[in-house]
Amino acid sequence: AILGPPEVSITSCPNCLNVTIKLPASHFRDKGKLLSLIDIYEELDYDITLKSHDGEHKRSRQRTTEELFSTVIEELYPSRNYCVSVGVSASLNKNSVPSPWKCVTTDSEAQQVYHEAAVAGAVCVSLIIAAVLKCVHAAGFILPKFSLPQTLV
């Protein structure tokens, strides 16, 4: 039997990728219940291959006992495109099909700083506008507390 490709999803952060992996389904049943690969093999090995413009890098093999799990690939460059493929194998079954390549660009560190600066700037501008409006209102130019004499109207 060939172990099918796992489902892979990726989210990025400034210097890392968060890879979520869902093991492929099995076709074996026990008393009408569909068995998972963990039910059959107890634990599985998975390999993550990372591809960037520097080339392909295979990360060290890891083990899992969960159907759905996440791992973080750290120490990456910000604002760079990375592609990930995951292969799953068992101690008794090395035949597997790796997942299709999924690609994402890591976040830029500057983008996060600019976002914080933009929010702080918007708050400052809002406070300045509120203060100016309060002064104009106190001076009686907006919504005056008294009406003008008939001769001035």
Coordinates of N, CA and C in Angstrom, one line a residue:
A1 N 0.8 -1.2 0.0 CA 0.0 0.0 0.0 C 0.9 1.2 0.0
I2 N 0.4 2.2 -0.7 CA 1.2 3.5 -0.8 C 0.4 4.5 0.1
L3 N 1.2 5.2 1.0 CA 0.6 6.2 1.8 C 0.4 7.5 1.0
G4 N -0.9 7.9 0.9 CA -1.2 9.1 0.1 C -0.6 10.4 0.7
P5 N -0.7 11.4 -0.1 CA 0.0 12.7 0.4 C -0.8 13.3 1.5
P6 N -0.1 13.9 2.5 CA -0.8 14.6 3.6 C -1.3 15.9 3.1
E7 N -2.3 16.5 3.8 CA -2.8 17.8 3.5 C -1.9 18.8 4.3
V8 N -1.4 19.8 3.6 CA -0.5 20.7 4.2 C -1.0 22.2 4.0
S9 N -0.9 22.9 5.1 CA -1.2 24.4 5.0 C -0.1 25.1 5.7
I10 N 0.2 26.3 5.2 CA 1.3 27.1 5.7 C 0.8 28.5 6.0
T11 N 1.3 29.1 7.1 CA 1.1 30.5 7.4 C 2.5 31.0 7.7
S12 N 2.7 32.3 7.4 CA 4.1 32.8 7.6 C 4.1 33.8 8.7
C13 N 5.3 34.0 9.2 CA 5.7 35.0 10.2 C 7.0 35.6 9.7
P14 N 7.5 36.7 10.4 CA 8.7 37.3 9.9 C 9.9 36.4 9.6
N15 N 10.3 35.5 10.4 CA 11.4 34.7 10.2 C 11.1 33.2 10.3
C16 N 9.8 32.8 10.0 CA 9.5 31.4 10.2 C 8.2 31.1 9.3
L17 N 8.0 29.8 9.3 CA 6.8 29.3 8.6 C 6.1 28.3 9.6
N18 N 4.8 28.4 9.8 CA 4.0 27.5 10.6 C 3.4 26.5 9.6
V19 N 3.8 25.3 9.7 CA 3.3 24.2 8.8 C 2.3 23.3 9.5
T20 N 1.1 23.3 9.1 CA 0.1 22.4 9.7 C -0.1 21.2 8.7
I21 N 0.0 20.0 9.3 CA -0.1 18.8 8.5 C -1.2 17.9 9.0
K22 N -2.0 17.4 8.0 CA -3.1 16.5 8.3 C -2.7 15.2 7.6
L23 N -2.6 14.1 8.3 CA -2.2 12.8 7.7 C -3.2 12.4 6.7
P24 N -2.8 11.6 5.7 CA -3.7 11.1 4.7 C -4.7 10.1 5.3
A25 N -5.8 9.9 4.7 CA -6.8 8.9 5.2 C -6.4 7.5 4.8
S26 N -6.8 6.6 5.5 CA -6.6 5.2 5.1 C -7.9 4.6 4.6
H27 N -7.8 3.5 4.0 CA -9.0 2.8 3.4 C -9.3 1.6 4.2
F28 N -8.7 1.4 5.3 CA -8.9 0.2 6.1 C -10.0 0.4 7.1
R29 N -10.9 -0.6 7.3 CA -12.0 -0.5 8.2 C -11.9 -1.6 9.3
D30 N -12.4 -1.3 10.5 CA -12.5 -2.3 11.5 C -13.9 -2.1 12.1
K31 N -14.7 -3.2 12.0 CA -16.1 -3.2 12.5 C -16.8 -2.0 11.9
G32 N -16.6 -1.7 10.7 CA -17.3 -0.6 10.0 C -16.7 0.8 10.2
K33 N -15.8 0.9 11.1 CA -15.2 2.2 11.4 C -13.9 2.4 10.5
L34 N -13.8 3.5 9.9 CA -12.6 3.8 9.1 C -11.4 4.1 10.0
L35 N -10.3 3.3 9.8 CA -9.2 3.5 10.7 C -8.3 4.6 10.2
S36 N -7.7 5.3 11.1 CA -6.7 6.3 10.7 C -5.3 5.6 10.6
L37 N -4.4 6.3 10.0 CA -3.0 5.8 9.9 C -2.4 5.6 11.3
I38 N -2.7 6.4 12.2 CA -2.2 6.3 13.6 C -2.8 5.0 14.2
D39 N -4.1 4.7 13.9 CA -4.7 3.5 14.5 C -3.9 2.2 13.9
I40 N -3.5 2.3 12.7 CA -2.8 1.2 12.0 C -1.3 1.1 12.4
Y41 N -0.6 2.2 12.4 CA 0.9 2.2 12.6 C 1.3 2.7 13.9
E42 N 0.5 3.3 14.7 CA 0.7 3.9 16.0 C 1.6 5.2 15.9
E43 N 2.6 5.2 15.1 CA 3.4 6.4 14.9 C 3.9 6.4 13.5
L44 N 4.0 7.7 13.0 CA 4.5 7.8 11.6 C 5.7 8.8 11.6
D45 N 6.5 8.7 10.6 CA 7.6 9.6 10.4 C 7.2 10.6 9.3
Y46 N 7.7 11.8 9.4 CA 7.4 12.7 8.3 C 8.7 13.5 8.0
D47 N 8.8 13.8 6.7 CA 9.9 14.6 6.2 C 9.4 15.9 5.6
I48 N 10.0 17.0 5.9 CA 9.6 18.3 5.3 C 10.8 18.7 4.4
T49 N 10.4 19.0 3.2 CA 11.4 19.5 2.2 C 11.1 21.0 2.0
L50 N 12.1 21.8 2.2 CA 11.9 23.3 2.0 C 12.7 23.7 0.8
K51 N 12.0 24.5 -0.1 CA 12.6 24.9 -1.3 C 12.6 26.5 -1.3
S52 N 13.7 27.1 -1.6 CA 13.8 28.5 -1.8 C 14.7 28.8 -3.0
H53 N 15.0 30.1 -3.3 CA 15.9 30.3 -4.4 C 17.3 29.8 -4.1
D54 N 17.6 29.5 -2.9 CA 18.9 28.9 -2.5 C 19.0 27.4 -2.9
G55 N 17.9 26.8 -3.1 CA 17.9 25.4 -3.4 C 16.9 24.6 -2.5
E56 N 17.0 23.3 -2.6 CA 16.1 22.4 -1.8 C 16.8 22.0 -0.5
H57 N 16.2 22.0 0.6 CA 16.7 21.5 1.9 C 15.8 20.6 2.5
K58 N 16.2 19.4 2.8 CA 15.4 18.4 3.5 C 15.7 18.5 5.0
R59 N 14.6 18.7 5.8 CA 14.8 18.8 7.2 C 14.9 17.4 7.8
S60 N 15.4 17.3 9.0 CA 15.6 16.0 9.6 C 14.2 15.4 9.9
R61 N 14.2 14.1 9.8 CA 12.9 13.3 9.9 C 12.4 13.4 11.3
Q62 N 11.1 13.6 11.4 CA 10.4 13.8 12.7 C 9.3 12.6 12.9
R63 N 8.9 12.4 14.1 CA 7.9 11.4 14.4 C 6.6 12.1 14.9
T64 N 5.5 11.5 14.6 CA 4.2 12.0 15.1 C 3.3 10.8 15.5
T65 N 2.4 11.1 16.5 CA 1.4 10.1 16.9 C 0.0 10.8 16.8
E66 N -0.1 11.9 16.1 CA -1.3 12.7 15.9 C -1.7 12.8 14.5
E67 N -3.0 12.8 14.3 CA -3.6 12.9 12.9 C -3.4 14.3 12.3
L68 N -3.5 15.3 13.2 CA -3.3 16.7 12.8 C -2.3 17.4 13.7
F69 N -1.3 18.0 13.2 CA -0.3 18.6 14.0 C 0.4 19.7 13.3
S70 N 1.1 20.5 14.0 CA 1.8 21.7 13.4 C 3.3 21.7 13.8
T71 N 4.1 22.2 13.0 CA 5.5 22.4 13.3 C 6.0 23.8 12.8
V72 N 7.0 24.4 13.4 CA 7.4 25.7 13.0 C 8.8 25.5 12.4
I73 N 9.0 26.1 11.2 CA 10.4 26.1 10.6 C 10.9 27.5 10.9
E74 N 12.0 27.6 11.6 CA 12.5 28.9 12.1 C 13.8 29.3 11.3
E75 N 14.3 30.5 11.7 CA 15.5 31.0 11.2 C 15.5 31.1 9.6
L76 N 14.4 31.7 9.1 CA 14.3 31.9 7.7 C 14.5 33.4 7.5
Y77 N 14.7 33.8 6.2 CA 14.8 35.2 5.9 C 13.4 35.8 5.7
P78 N 13.2 37.1 6.2 CA 12.0 37.8 5.9 C 11.8 38.2 4.5
S79 N 10.6 38.3 4.0 CA 10.2 38.7 2.7 C 10.8 37.8 1.6
R80 N 10.9 36.5 1.9 CA 11.4 35.6 0.9 C 10.4 34.5 0.6
N81 N 10.4 34.0 -0.6 CA 9.4 33.0 -1.0 C 10.0 31.6 -0.6
Y82 N 9.2 30.8 0.1 CA 9.6 29.4 0.4 C 8.4 28.5 0.0
C83 N 8.8 27.3 -0.5 CA 7.9 26.3 -0.8 C 8.1 25.0 0.1
V84 N 7.0 24.3 0.5 CA 7.1 23.2 1.4 C 6.4 22.0 0.8
S85 N 7.0 20.8 0.9 CA 6.4 19.6 0.6 C 6.6 18.6 1.8
V86 N 5.6 17.8 2.1 CA 5.7 16.9 3.3 C 5.5 15.5 2.8
G87 N 6.3 14.6 3.2 CA 6.2 13.1 2.9 C 6.0 12.4 4.2
V88 N 5.1 11.4 4.2 CA 4.8 10.6 5.4 C 5.2 9.1 5.1
S89 N 5.8 8.5 6.1 CA 6.2 7.1 6.0 C 6.0 6.4 7.3
A90 N 5.9 5.1 7.3 CA 5.8 4.3 8.5 C 7.0 3.3 8.6
S91 N 7.2 2.8 9.8 CA 8.4 1.9 9.9 C 8.2 0.7 9.0
L92 N 6.9 0.2 8.9 CA 6.6 -1.0 8.1 C 6.3 -0.6 6.6
N93 N 6.2 0.7 6.3 CA 5.8 1.0 4.9 C 6.5 2.3 4.5
K94 N 7.5 2.2 3.7 CA 8.2 3.4 3.3 C 7.7 3.9 2.0
N95 N 6.7 3.3 1.4 CA 6.1 3.8 0.1 C 5.1 4.9 0.4
S96 N 5.4 6.1 -0.1 CA 4.5 7.3 0.1 C 4.6 8.2 -1.0
V97 N 3.6 9.0 -1.1 CA 3.5 10.1 -2.1 C 3.6 11.4 -1.3
P98 N 4.6 12.3 -1.6 CA 4.7 13.6 -0.9 C 3.5 14.5 -1.3
S99 N 3.3 15.5 -0.4 CA 2.3 16.5 -0.7 C 2.7 17.4 -1.9
P100 N 1.7 18.0 -2.6 CA 2.1 18.9 -3.6 C 2.8 20.1 -2.9
W101 N 3.6 20.8 -3.7 CA 4.3 22.0 -3.1 C 3.3 23.1 -2.8
K102 N 3.5 23.7 -1.6 CA 2.8 24.8 -1.1 C 3.8 25.9 -0.9
C103 N 3.5 27.1 -1.5 CA 4.4 28.2 -1.4 C 3.8 29.4 -0.6
V104 N 4.7 30.2 0.1 CA 4.3 31.4 0.8 C 5.5 32.2 0.9
T105 N 5.3 33.5 1.1 CA 6.3 34.5 1.3 C 6.3 34.9 2.8
T106 N 7.5 34.8 3.4 CA 7.6 35.1 4.8 C 7.3 36.6 5.0
D107 N 6.7 37.0 6.1 CA 6.4 38.4 6.4 C 7.7 39.2 6.5
S108 N 7.6 40.5 6.2 CA 8.7 41.4 6.4 C 8.7 42.0 7.8
E109 N 9.8 42.1 8.4 CA 9.8 42.7 9.7 C 9.4 44.2 9.7
A110 N 9.8 44.9 8.6 CA 9.5 46.3 8.4 C 8.0 46.5 8.3
Q111 N 7.3 45.5 7.7 CA 5.8 45.6 7.6 C 5.2 45.7 8.9
Q112 N 5.6 44.9 9.9 CA 5.1 44.9 11.2 C 5.3 46.2 11.9
V113 N 6.5 46.8 11.8 CA 6.9 48.1 12.4 C 6.1 49.2 11.7
Y114 N 5.9 49.2 10.4 CA 5.1 50.2 9.7 C 3.7 50.1 10.2
H115 N 3.1 49.0 10.4 CA 1.7 48.8 10.8 C 1.6 49.5 12.2
E116 N 2.5 49.2 13.1 CA 2.4 49.8 14.5 C 2.5 51.3 14.4
A117 N 3.4 51.8 13.5 CA 3.6 53.2 13.4 C 2.4 53.9 12.8
A118 N 1.8 53.2 11.8 CA 0.5 53.8 11.2 C -0.6 53.9 12.2
V119 N -0.7 52.9 13.1 CA -1.8 52.9 14.1 C -1.5 54.0 15.1
A120 N -0.3 54.1 15.5 CA 0.1 55.2 16.5 C -0.1 56.6 15.9
G121 N 0.2 56.7 14.6 CA 0.0 58.0 13.9 C -1.5 58.4 13.8
A122 N -2.3 57.4 13.5 CA -3.7 57.6 13.4 C -4.3 58.0 14.7
V123 N -3.9 57.4 15.8 CA -4.4 57.8 17.1 C -4.0 59.2 17.4
C124 N -2.7 59.6 17.1 CA -2.2 61.0 17.4 C -3.0 62.0 16.6
V125 N -3.2 61.8 15.3 CA -4.0 62.7 14.5 C -5.4 62.8 15.0
S126 N -6.0 61.7 15.4 CA -7.4 61.8 15.9 C -7.4 62.6 17.2
L127 N -6.5 62.5 18.1 CA -6.4 63.3 19.3 C -6.3 64.8 19.0
I128 N -5.4 65.1 18.0 CA -5.2 66.5 17.6 C -6.5 67.1 17.1
I129 N -7.2 66.4 16.2 CA -8.4 66.9 15.6 C -9.5 67.1 16.7
A130 N -9.6 66.1 17.7 CA -10.5 66.3 18.8 C -10.2 67.5 19.6
A131 N -8.9 67.8 19.9 CA -8.5 68.9 20.7 C -8.9 70.2 19.9
V132 N -8.6 70.3 18.6 CA -8.9 71.5 17.8 C -10.4 71.7 17.8
L133 N -11.2 70.7 17.6 CA -12.7 70.8 17.6 C -13.2 71.3 19.0
K134 N -12.6 70.8 20.1 CA -13.0 71.2 21.4 C -12.7 72.7 21.6
C135 N -11.5 73.2 21.2 CA -11.2 74.6 21.3 C -12.1 75.5 20.5
V136 N -12.4 75.1 19.2 CA -13.3 75.8 18.4 C -14.7 75.9 19.0
H137 N -15.1 74.8 19.6 CA -16.5 74.8 20.3 C -16.4 75.7 21.5
A138 N -15.4 75.6 22.3 CA -15.3 76.5 23.5 C -15.2 77.9 23.1
A139 N -14.7 78.3 22.0 CA -14.6 79.7 21.5 C -16.0 80.1 21.0
G140 N -16.9 79.2 20.8 CA -18.2 79.6 20.3 C -18.4 79.6 18.9
F141 N -17.5 79.1 18.1 CA -17.7 79.1 16.6 C -18.5 77.9 16.2
I142 N -18.6 76.8 16.9 CA -19.4 75.7 16.6 C -20.4 75.5 17.7
L143 N -21.7 75.3 17.3 CA -22.8 75.2 18.3 C -22.7 76.2 19.4
P144 N -22.8 77.5 19.1 CA -22.7 78.5 20.2 C -23.8 78.3 21.3
K145 N -23.4 78.6 22.5 CA -24.3 78.4 23.7 C -25.4 79.5 23.7
F146 N -25.1 80.7 23.1 CA -26.0 81.8 23.0 C -26.3 82.2 21.6
S147 N -27.4 82.7 21.3 CA -27.7 83.2 20.0 C -27.3 84.6 19.8
L148 N -27.0 84.9 18.5 CA -26.5 86.3 18.2 C -27.7 87.3 18.3
P149 N -27.4 88.5 18.6 CA -28.4 89.5 18.6 C -29.0 89.7 17.2
Q150 N -30.3 90.1 17.1 CA -31.0 90.2 15.9 C -30.3 91.1 14.9
T151 N -29.6 92.1 15.4 CA -29.0 93.1 14.5 C -27.8 92.5 13.8
L152 N -27.1 91.5 14.4 CA -25.9 90.8 13.8 C -26.3 89.7 12.9
V153 N -27.5 89.3 13.0 CA -28.0 88.2 12.1 C -28.2 88.8 10.8

